[in-house]
mmCIF file of C-alpha atoms in Angstrom:
data_model
loop_
_atom_site.group_PDB
_atom_site.id
_atom_site.type_symbol
_atom_site.label_atom_id
_atom_site.label_comp_id
_atom_site.label_asym_id
_atom_site.label_seq_id
_atom_site.Cartn_x
_atom_site.Cartn_y
_atom_site.Cartn_z
ATOM 1 C CA GLU A 1 16.592 -1.357 7.679
ATOM 2 C CA LEU A 2 14.140 -4.016 6.893
ATOM 3 C CA LYS A 3 14.075 -4.995 3.106
ATOM 4 C CA VAL A 4 11.619 -6.734 1.799
ATOM 5 C CA GLU A 5 11.830 -9.435 -1.030
ATOM 6 C CA GLN A 6 8.997 -11.185 -3.518
ATOM 7 C CA ASN A 7 9.690 -13.431 -6.192
ATOM 8 C CA PRO A 8 9.055 -13.965 -8.927
ATOM 9 C CA LEU A 9 8.311 -10.932 -9.979
ATOM 10 C CA PHE A 10 6.680 -11.615 -12.583
ATOM 11 C CA LEU A 11 4.766 -14.877 -13.271
ATOM 12 C CA SER A 12 2.656 -16.324 -16.283
ATOM 13 C CA MET A 13 0.250 -19.239 -15.491
ATOM 14 C CA GLN A 14 -2.687 -21.416 -17.580
ATOM 15 C CA GLU A 15 -5.550 -21.659 -15.830
ATOM 16 C CA GLY A 16 -6.401 -24.514 -14.040
ATOM 17 C CA LYS A 17 -2.311 -24.848 -12.376
ATOM 18 C CA ASN A 18 -1.387 -24.152 -9.108
ATOM 19 C CA TYR A 19 1.553 -21.477 -8.224
ATOM 20 C CA THR A 20 2.967 -19.969 -5.095
ATOM 21 C CA ILE A 21 4.494 -16.337 -4.874
ATOM 22 C CA TYR A 22 6.929 -16.223 -2.107
ATOM 23 C CA CYS A 23 7.750 -12.657 0.521
ATOM 24 C CA ASN A 24 10.891 -12.949 2.368
ATOM 25 C CA TYR A 25 11.602 -10.013 4.406
ATOM 26 C CA SER A 26 14.959 -9.486 7.058
ATOM 27 C CA THR A 27 13.921 -8.379 10.256
ATOM 28 C CA THR A 28 11.357 -9.178 12.807
ATOM 29 C CA SER A 29 8.234 -8.320 12.216
ATOM 30 C CA ASP A 30 4.780 -8.897 13.684
ATOM 31 C CA ARG A 31 2.696 -8.610 10.748
ATOM 32 C CA LEU A 32 2.163 -9.168 7.004
ATOM 33 C CA TYR A 33 -0.085 -8.058 4.347
ATOM 34 C CA TRP A 34 -1.011 -8.927 1.322
ATOM 35 C CA TYR A 35 -2.473 -6.672 -1.253
ATOM 36 C CA ARG A 36 -3.873 -6.862 -5.464
ATOM 37 C CA GLN A 37 -3.606 -4.125 -7.660
ATOM 38 C CA ASP A 38 -5.179 -4.638 -10.889
ATOM 39 C CA PRO A 39 -3.697 -2.271 -13.866
ATOM 40 C CA GLY A 40 -4.465 1.171 -13.113
ATOM 41 C CA LYS A 41 -6.511 0.828 -9.987
ATOM 42 C CA SER A 42 -5.688 1.050 -6.091
ATOM 43 C CA LEU A 43 -4.986 -1.656 -4.303
ATOM 44 C CA GLU A 44 -7.492 -3.855 -2.322
ATOM 45 C CA SER A 45 -6.228 -5.460 0.998
ATOM 46 C CA LEU A 46 -6.637 -9.656 0.516
ATOM 47 C CA PHE A 47 -4.642 -10.776 4.094
ATOM 48 C CA VAL A 48 -3.212 -9.645 7.378
ATOM 49 C CA LEU A 49 -0.769 -12.411 9.004
ATOM 50 C CA LEU A 50 -0.308 -11.884 12.024
ATOM 51 C CA SER A 51 1.124 -14.935 13.728
ATOM 52 C CA ASN A 52 3.989 -17.546 13.274
ATOM 53 C CA GLY A 53 1.569 -20.571 11.529
ATOM 54 C CA ALA A 54 -1.246 -17.872 10.546
ATOM 55 C CA VAL A 55 -3.355 -19.590 7.579
ATOM 56 C CA LYS A 56 -5.462 -17.972 5.522
ATOM 57 C CA GLN A 57 -7.454 -18.255 2.749
ATOM 58 C CA GLU A 58 -10.404 -16.826 0.264
ATOM 59 C CA GLY A 59 -11.524 -18.334 -2.371
ATOM 60 C CA ARG A 60 -8.563 -19.836 -4.775
ATOM 61 C CA LEU A 61 -5.855 -18.014 -2.585
ATOM 62 C CA MET A 62 -4.185 -19.271 0.654
ATOM 63 C CA ALA A 63 -1.666 -17.032 2.526
ATOM 64 C CA SER A 64 0.413 -18.466 4.887
ATOM 65 C CA LEU A 65 3.227 -16.939 7.278
ATOM 66 C CA ASP A 66 6.573 -18.605 8.893
ATOM 67 C CA THR A 67 7.760 -15.854 11.199
ATOM 68 C CA LYS A 68 10.919 -18.034 12.394
ATOM 69 C CA ALA A 69 11.979 -18.095 8.632
ATOM 70 C CA ARG A 70 10.374 -14.581 7.903
ATOM 71 C CA LEU A 71 8.505 -15.963 4.846
ATOM 72 C CA SER A 72 5.790 -16.001 3.274
ATOM 73 C CA THR A 73 3.958 -17.593 0.856
ATOM 74 C CA LEU A 74 0.197 -16.647 -1.180
ATOM 75 C CA HIS A 75 -0.407 -19.662 -2.839
ATOM 76 C CA ILE A 76 -2.890 -20.050 -5.936
ATOM 77 C CA THR A 77 -4.878 -23.067 -6.690
ATOM 78 C CA ALA A 78 -6.352 -23.751 -9.832
ATOM 79 C CA ALA A 79 -5.876 -20.107 -11.479
ATOM 80 C CA VAL A 80 -8.661 -18.104 -13.268
ATOM 81 C CA HIS A 81 -8.040 -15.572 -15.526
ATOM 82 C CA ASP A 82 -9.493 -12.946 -13.266
ATOM 83 C CA LEU A 83 -6.700 -13.392 -10.979
ATOM 84 C CA SER A 84 -4.509 -11.575 -13.268
ATOM 85 C CA ALA A 85 -2.977 -8.874 -11.451
ATOM 86 C CA THR A 86 -0.004 -7.359 -9.355
ATOM 87 C CA TYR A 87 0.199 -8.903 -6.045
ATOM 88 C CA PHE A 88 1.956 -6.590 -3.150
ATOM 89 C CA CYS A 89 3.245 -8.053 0.280
ATOM 90 C CA ALA A 90 4.085 -5.280 2.905
ATOM 91 C CA VAL A 91 5.529 -5.471 6.514
ATOM 92 C CA GLU A 92 5.365 -4.043 9.394
ATOM 93 C CA SER A 93 8.444 -1.779 9.883
ATOM 94 C CA GLN A 94 10.362 -2.003 13.332
ATOM 95 C CA GLY A 95 11.255 0.942 15.493
ATOM 96 C CA GLY A 96 7.799 2.350 16.474
ATOM 97 C CA SER A 97 7.196 3.171 12.823
ATOM 98 C CA GLU A 98 3.395 3.562 11.831
ATOM 99 C CA LYS A 99 5.490 2.477 8.573
ATOM 100 C CA LEU A 100 4.552 -0.376 5.990
ATOM 101 C CA VAL A 101 7.194 -1.867 3.494
ATOM 102 C CA PHE A 102 6.341 -2.568 0.245
ATOM 103 C CA GLY A 103 7.840 -5.536 -1.390
ATOM 104 C CA LYS A 104 8.624 -5.269 -5.592
ATOM 105 C CA GLY A 105 5.262 -6.590 -6.265
ATOM 106 C CA THR A 106 4.700 -10.037 -8.392
ATOM 107 C CA LYS A 107 2.663 -9.497 -11.705
ATOM 108 C CA LEU A 108 0.810 -12.798 -12.170
ATOM 109 C CA THR A 109 -0.579 -13.063 -15.774
ATOM 110 C CA VAL A 110 -3.014 -16.283 -16.092
ATOM 111 C CA ASN A 111 -3.839 -17.169 -19.705
ATOM 112 C CA PRO A 112 -6.740 -19.244 -20.663
ATOM 113 C CA ASP B 1 -18.480 1.719 4.931
ATOM 114 C CA THR B 2 -14.805 0.691 4.132
ATOM 115 C CA GLU B 3 -13.882 3.511 1.616
ATOM 116 C CA VAL B 4 -11.821 6.108 1.081
ATOM 117 C CA THR B 5 -12.284 8.347 -1.693
ATOM 118 C CA GLN B 6 -9.966 10.712 -3.414
ATOM 119 C CA THR B 7 -10.540 14.032 -5.718
ATOM 120 C CA PRO B 8 -10.025 14.112 -8.599
ATOM 121 C CA LYS B 9 -9.442 11.213 -10.309
ATOM 122 C CA HIS B 10 -6.968 13.054 -13.135
ATOM 123 C CA LEU B 11 -4.731 15.780 -12.836
ATOM 124 C CA VAL B 12 -2.868 17.752 -15.301
ATOM 125 C CA MET B 13 -0.671 20.377 -14.014
ATOM 126 C CA GLY B 14 2.171 22.562 -15.226
ATOM 127 C CA MET B 15 5.165 23.192 -13.140
ATOM 128 C CA THR B 16 4.223 27.166 -12.036
ATOM 129 C CA ASN B 17 0.798 25.468 -10.795
ATOM 130 C CA LYS B 18 -0.622 25.199 -7.805
ATOM 131 C CA LYS B 19 -3.572 22.195 -6.961
ATOM 132 C CA SER B 20 -4.543 20.525 -4.439
ATOM 133 C CA LEU B 21 -5.634 16.603 -3.686
ATOM 134 C CA LYS B 22 -8.178 15.344 -0.985
ATOM 135 C CA CYS B 23 -8.708 12.528 0.680
ATOM 136 C CA GLU B 24 -11.988 11.188 2.590
ATOM 137 C CA GLN B 25 -12.818 8.675 4.590
ATOM 138 C CA HIS B 26 -15.814 7.740 6.815
ATOM 139 C CA MET B 27 -14.758 4.774 8.794
ATOM 140 C CA GLY B 28 -13.734 6.505 11.847
ATOM 141 C CA HIS B 29 -10.142 5.971 10.974
ATOM 142 C CA ARG B 30 -7.155 8.060 13.319
ATOM 143 C CA ALA B 31 -4.233 7.113 10.921
ATOM 144 C CA MET B 32 -3.952 8.441 7.069
ATOM 145 C CA TYR B 33 -1.270 8.229 4.516
ATOM 146 C CA TRP B 34 -0.316 9.489 1.168
ATOM 147 C CA TYR B 35 1.797 7.293 -1.436
ATOM 148 C CA LYS B 36 3.591 7.982 -4.476
ATOM 149 C CA GLN B 37 3.392 5.038 -7.152
ATOM 150 C CA LYS B 38 5.375 4.788 -9.989
ATOM 151 C CA ALA B 39 4.395 3.024 -12.701
ATOM 152 C CA LYS B 40 5.338 -1.108 -12.327
ATOM 153 C CA LYS B 41 6.508 -0.159 -9.004
ATOM 154 C CA PRO B 42 5.261 -0.668 -5.558
ATOM 155 C CA PRO B 43 3.669 2.426 -3.484
ATOM 156 C CA GLU B 44 6.640 4.528 -1.616
ATOM 157 C CA LEU B 45 5.263 6.320 1.793
ATOM 158 C CA MET B 46 5.109 10.260 1.522
ATOM 159 C CA PHE B 47 3.135 11.021 5.101
ATOM 160 C CA VAL B 48 1.630 9.497 8.007
ATOM 161 C CA TYR B 49 -0.852 11.370 10.076
ATOM 162 C CA SER B 50 -1.509 10.170 13.280
ATOM 163 C CA TYR B 51 -4.804 11.855 14.878
ATOM 164 C CA GLU B 52 -4.576 14.630 12.715
ATOM 165 C CA LYS B 53 -0.868 15.298 13.845
ATOM 166 C CA LEU B 54 1.888 14.554 11.143
ATOM 167 C CA SER B 55 4.232 11.518 12.695
ATOM 168 C CA ILE B 56 6.311 10.255 9.778
ATOM 169 C CA ASN B 57 7.810 12.541 6.686
ATOM 170 C CA GLU B 58 9.891 10.685 4.265
ATOM 171 C CA SER B 59 11.848 13.170 3.483
ATOM 172 C CA VAL B 60 9.452 14.539 0.624
ATOM 173 C CA PRO B 61 10.608 17.716 -0.803
ATOM 174 C CA SER B 62 8.607 21.006 0.414
ATOM 175 C CA ARG B 63 6.732 21.679 -2.682
ATOM 176 C CA PHE B 64 4.800 18.254 -1.613
ATOM 177 C CA SER B 65 2.856 19.973 1.215
ATOM 178 C CA PRO B 66 0.115 17.652 3.404
ATOM 179 C CA GLU B 67 -2.647 19.008 5.469
ATOM 180 C CA CYS B 68 -5.038 17.087 7.628
ATOM 181 C CA PRO B 69 -8.002 19.453 8.424
ATOM 182 C CA ASN B 70 -9.639 17.081 10.629
ATOM 183 C CA SER B 71 -10.045 12.926 11.308
ATOM 184 C CA SER B 72 -11.776 12.605 8.215
ATOM 185 C CA LEU B 73 -10.021 14.629 5.509
ATOM 186 C CA LEU B 74 -6.269 14.551 4.129
ATOM 187 C CA ASN B 75 -4.976 16.865 1.945
ATOM 188 C CA LEU B 76 -1.759 17.230 -0.417
ATOM 189 C CA HIS B 77 -1.300 20.966 -1.415
ATOM 190 C CA LEU B 78 1.243 20.496 -4.605
ATOM 191 C CA HIS B 79 3.473 23.915 -5.654
ATOM 192 C CA ALA B 80 6.229 23.974 -8.122
ATOM 193 C CA LEU B 81 6.188 20.385 -9.579
ATOM 194 C CA GLN B 82 8.732 18.546 -11.629
ATOM 195 C CA PRO B 83 7.720 16.327 -14.487
ATOM 196 C CA GLU B 84 9.229 13.391 -12.666
ATOM 197 C CA ASP B 85 6.559 13.743 -10.094
ATOM 198 C CA SER B 86 3.772 12.544 -12.171
ATOM 199 C CA ALA B 87 2.661 9.277 -10.736
ATOM 200 C CA LEU B 88 -0.632 8.121 -9.048
ATOM 201 C CA TYR B 89 -1.034 9.230 -5.932
ATOM 202 C CA LEU B 90 -2.560 7.027 -3.489
ATOM 203 C CA CYS B 91 -4.449 7.834 -0.060
ATOM 204 C CA ALA B 92 -5.238 4.875 2.619
ATOM 205 C CA SER B 93 -6.137 5.127 6.167
ATOM 206 C CA SER B 94 -5.881 2.645 9.343
ATOM 207 C CA GLN B 95 -7.396 2.053 12.892
ATOM 208 C CA ASP B 96 -6.022 3.910 15.506
ATOM 209 C CA PHE B 97 -2.864 2.930 15.815
ATOM 210 C CA LEU B 98 -2.127 -0.579 19.205
ATOM 211 C CA ARG B 99 0.440 0.172 21.237
ATOM 212 C CA ARG B 100 2.310 -2.308 22.881
ATOM 213 C CA ALA B 101 3.280 -2.607 26.206
ATOM 214 C CA SER B 102 6.535 -1.397 25.271
ATOM 215 C CA GLY B 103 4.756 1.744 23.792
ATOM 216 C CA ARG B 104 6.109 0.761 19.933
ATOM 217 C CA ALA B 105 3.076 0.980 17.122
ATOM 218 C CA ILE B 106 1.538 -1.817 15.879
ATOM 219 C CA THR B 107 0.311 -0.849 11.948
ATOM 220 C CA ASP B 108 -3.124 -2.173 10.520
ATOM 221 C CA THR B 109 -4.904 -2.551 7.857
ATOM 222 C CA GLN B 110 -4.437 0.147 5.465
ATOM 223 C CA TYR B 111 -7.378 0.606 3.212
ATOM 224 C CA PHE B 112 -6.268 2.254 -0.537
ATOM 225 C CA GLY B 113 -8.535 5.251 -2.162
ATOM 226 C CA PRO B 114 -8.541 4.955 -6.018
ATOM 227 C CA GLY B 115 -5.908 7.213 -6.497
ATOM 228 C CA THR B 116 -5.160 10.395 -8.393
ATOM 229 C CA ARG B 117 -3.026 10.409 -11.480
ATOM 230 C CA LEU B 118 -1.090 13.125 -11.889
ATOM 231 C CA THR B 119 0.455 14.406 -14.837
ATOM 232 C CA VAL B 120 3.235 17.343 -14.342
ATOM 233 C CA LEU B 121 3.614 18.688 -18.159
#
């Protein structure tokens, strides 16, 4: 059974600092997604990572995928308050299923 | 248009009521999903429809009844709910499922609607 673990679950950082969120998964998978969720809102798709070594960047966020290590990272550069949200990684489940398994989420708070 | 719409935004119902949640997308997506999300938790998959047929039911109680009238619409019919069913209900859609040579499906980016905040009294 696929398990997806994120850490940290809570992250409080100051504006201008850098930090990384980690997403580990337990079985082979070819696709990994990162979503953002603001309080009381829906999920917004950030990145889809399709292959080993994939790197995608959007603004101050950069996501990477290492399928051999079963690890994805979401790196935040020079954080700003607007990045405060909960970030989820989600991994495609195996076995012919059209199912994503979500991590527990990382609640990011960026303080002025 | 990359929008998934859901109605209503908020719903309060008693345990004996019957209500329905509605979801609509006009992106030509052929896969649609219902998720339940409790506070401070990740979304939990409930149902998946692929080409208007139910393909996944994650052992959801029968008091939740999904329906896909056509490729753009997805409903969730609610009956005799319990207070613990109070949650944010999210609808999502994605492109056709790709199939590898092995026949195994590949998921695609799911686009989420704004959700319905359901309170069961």
